[in-house]
Tab-separated table of C-alpha atoms in Angstrom:
chain	number	residue	atom	x	y	z
F	75	UNK	CA	-2.174	15.889	-18.148
F	76	UNK	CA	0.741	16.713	-15.923
F	77	UNK	CA	0.292	16.244	-12.198
F	78	UNK	CA	1.929	18.572	-9.740
F	79	UNK	CA	1.601	18.532	-5.979
F	80	UNK	CA	0.028	21.990	-6.092
F	81	UNK	CA	-3.277	20.188	-6.701
F	82	UNK	CA	-3.042	18.029	-3.580
F	83	UNK	CA	-5.982	19.722	-1.931
F	84	UNK	CA	-8.212	17.653	-4.224
F	85	UNK	CA	-6.146	14.446	-4.195
F	86	UNK	CA	-4.744	12.619	-1.234
F	87	UNK	CA	-1.098	13.518	-0.769
F	88	UNK	CA	-0.038	9.850	-1.198
F	89	UNK	CA	-1.610	9.691	-4.651
F	90	UNK	CA	-0.334	13.121	-5.630
F	91	UNK	CA	3.226	12.432	-4.492
F	92	UNK	CA	3.300	9.238	-6.567
F	93	UNK	CA	2.869	11.272	-9.742
F	94	UNK	CA	5.066	14.233	-8.939
F	95	UNK	CA	6.959	15.057	-12.127
F	96	UNK	CA	5.220	12.406	-14.272
F	97	UNK	CA	2.985	13.080	-17.261
F	98	UNK	CA	-0.133	10.921	-17.122
F	99	UNK	CA	-0.941	9.120	-20.394
F	100	UNK	CA	-4.057	7.238	-19.293
F	101	UNK	CA	-6.156	6.525	-16.245
F	102	UNK	CA	-8.957	4.029	-15.721
F	103	UNK	CA	-11.144	3.067	-12.789
F	104	UNK	CA	-13.177	-0.047	-12.123
F	105	UNK	CA	-15.626	-0.692	-9.332
F	106	UNK	CA	-12.815	-0.930	-6.756
F	107	UNK	CA	-9.571	-0.427	-8.679
F	108	UNK	CA	-7.680	2.442	-10.308
F	109	UNK	CA	-4.842	2.196	-12.850
F	110	UNK	CA	-2.739	5.065	-14.099
F	111	UNK	CA	0.019	4.977	-16.706
F	112	UNK	CA	2.540	7.657	-17.542
F	113	UNK	CA	4.249	8.681	-20.759
F	114	UNK	CA	7.537	7.376	-19.349
F	115	UNK	CA	6.237	3.787	-19.163
F	116	UNK	CA	5.304	3.647	-15.474
F	117	UNK	CA	1.982	2.067	-14.486
F	118	UNK	CA	0.609	2.191	-10.955
F	119	UNK	CA	-2.577	0.881	-9.400
F	120	UNK	CA	-4.438	1.079	-6.135
F	121	UNK	CA	-7.734	-0.022	-4.643
F	122	UNK	CA	-9.284	-3.240	-3.388
F	123	UNK	CA	-8.511	-6.488	-5.164
F	124	UNK	CA	-9.214	-9.939	-3.803
F	125	UNK	CA	-7.779	-11.972	-6.670
F	126	UNK	CA	-4.708	-10.049	-7.808
F	127	UNK	CA	-6.577	-7.571	-10.010
F	128	UNK	CA	-4.094	-4.827	-9.180
F	129	UNK	CA	-1.178	-6.688	-10.749
F	130	UNK	CA	1.200	-6.726	-7.788
F	131	UNK	CA	2.149	-10.386	-8.166
F	132	UNK	CA	1.023	-13.608	-6.528
F	133	UNK	CA	3.136	-13.179	-3.388
F	134	UNK	CA	2.232	-9.520	-2.815
F	135	UNK	CA	-0.697	-7.800	-1.119
F	136	UNK	CA	-3.891	-7.895	-3.147
F	137	UNK	CA	-5.042	-4.387	-2.138
F	138	UNK	CA	-3.420	-1.024	-1.560
F	139	UNK	CA	-4.740	2.358	-0.482
F	140	UNK	CA	-1.647	3.976	-2.015
F	141	UNK	CA	-0.436	3.736	-5.616
F	142	UNK	CA	2.018	0.883	-6.186
F	143	UNK	CA	4.008	-0.025	-9.294
F	144	UNK	CA	2.612	-2.734	-11.543
F	145	UNK	CA	5.874	-4.586	-12.137
F	146	UNK	CA	4.391	-6.835	-14.838
F	147	UNK	CA	4.001	-3.764	-17.052
F	148	UNK	CA	7.477	-2.406	-16.292
F	149	UNK	CA	8.821	-0.462	-19.290
F	150	UNK	CA	5.595	-0.977	-21.261
F	151	UNK	CA	4.150	2.215	-22.662
F	152	UNK	CA	0.460	1.851	-21.837
F	153	UNK	CA	-1.428	4.198	-24.138
F	154	UNK	CA	-4.901	3.464	-22.795
F	155	UNK	CA	-6.462	1.597	-19.897
F	156	UNK	CA	-10.083	0.623	-19.283
F	157	UNK	CA	-11.384	-0.954	-16.100
F	158	UNK	CA	-14.720	-2.347	-15.038
F	159	UNK	CA	-16.281	-4.897	-12.754
F	160	UNK	CA	-13.843	-7.794	-13.017
F	161	UNK	CA	-11.654	-6.673	-15.905
F	162	UNK	CA	-8.823	-4.367	-16.839
F	163	UNK	CA	-7.719	-3.859	-20.422
F	164	UNK	CA	-4.422	-2.251	-21.411
F	165	UNK	CA	-3.521	-0.982	-24.857
F	166	UNK	CA	0.276	-1.166	-25.044
F	167	UNK	CA	2.514	0.520	-27.607
F	168	UNK	CA	4.245	-1.827	-30.048
F	169	UNK	CA	6.106	0.651	-32.254
F	170	UNK	CA	9.799	-0.124	-31.768
F	171	UNK	CA	12.308	-2.681	-30.449
F	172	UNK	CA	12.103	-1.358	-26.904
F	173	UNK	CA	8.305	-1.817	-26.928
F	174	UNK	CA	8.665	-5.330	-28.383
F	175	UNK	CA	11.180	-6.276	-25.682
F	176	UNK	CA	8.890	-4.981	-22.912
F	177	UNK	CA	5.859	-6.767	-24.387
F	178	UNK	CA	7.633	-10.131	-24.352
F	179	UNK	CA	7.535	-10.019	-20.539
F	180	UNK	CA	3.772	-9.470	-20.378
F	181	UNK	CA	1.315	-12.364	-20.304
F	182	UNK	CA	-1.394	-11.933	-22.882
F	183	UNK	CA	-4.871	-13.242	-23.491
F	184	UNK	CA	-4.961	-14.988	-26.846
F	185	UNK	CA	-7.994	-15.166	-29.124
F	186	UNK	CA	-8.450	-18.896	-28.450
F	187	UNK	CA	-8.519	-18.192	-24.684
F	188	UNK	CA	-11.339	-15.693	-25.196
F	189	UNK	CA	-13.221	-18.133	-27.474
F	190	UNK	CA	-12.962	-20.907	-24.861
F	191	UNK	CA	-14.169	-18.531	-22.140
F	192	UNK	CA	-17.179	-17.447	-24.250
F	193	UNK	CA	-18.085	-21.104	-24.918
F	194	UNK	CA	-17.903	-21.885	-21.183
F	195	UNK	CA	-20.224	-18.963	-20.410
F	196	UNK	CA	-22.665	-20.075	-23.132
F	197	UNK	CA	-22.677	-23.630	-21.740
F	198	UNK	CA	-23.415	-22.339	-18.225
F	199	UNK	CA	-26.252	-20.165	-19.552
F	200	UNK	CA	-27.794	-23.088	-21.476
F	201	UNK	CA	-27.582	-25.276	-18.369
F	202	UNK	CA	-29.184	-22.618	-16.164
F	203	UNK	CA	-31.893	-21.889	-18.776
F	204	UNK	CA	-32.739	-25.612	-18.957
F	205	UNK	CA	-33.416	-25.650	-15.216
F	206	UNK	CA	-35.708	-22.637	-15.413
F	207	UNK	CA	-38.718	-24.016	-17.311
F	208	UNK	CA	-41.174	-21.881	-15.378
F	209	UNK	CA	-40.653	-18.152	-15.055
F	210	UNK	CA	-40.159	-17.053	-11.476
F	211	UNK	CA	-43.259	-15.465	-9.956
F	212	UNK	CA	-42.690	-11.965	-8.697
F	213	UNK	CA	-44.087	-11.003	-5.361
F	214	UNK	CA	-46.432	-8.070	-5.678
F	215	UNK	CA	-45.986	-5.863	-2.680
F	216	UNK	CA	-49.202	-4.484	-1.358
F	217	UNK	CA	-51.205	-5.099	-4.555
F	218	UNK	CA	-54.512	-6.873	-4.179
F	219	UNK	CA	-54.182	-7.263	-0.420
F	220	UNK	CA	-56.945	-6.112	1.857
């Protein structure tokens, strides 16, 4: 998909101008965030993020109504992006030396990190299930009342 500013009637001009002349490779949207990557290795994001979800860096604003560069992915060719409530996943090209060099700058989630996270979630669920011996009674609105 190539974006030209002729289509600005449907997009805000700030968003449209950010992509003028770029060819979009992938776009993803979460509950409050949007990420877009181009075939030239540029990734931008915008939206509301309270905890740095937009990737602007720890000393930068957490939210932006206009697309801003995600410097942590600079020169990475993002081939696909998926966003949701509380996560963003990037698939990054790793086909040549330039890709390898760009990837070295990116922090990654390792398999052991994911395993530890899953175990923590399981432990929290077991603890909360142990405290819920009796099922919660649902209030029945208007039923059986006279």
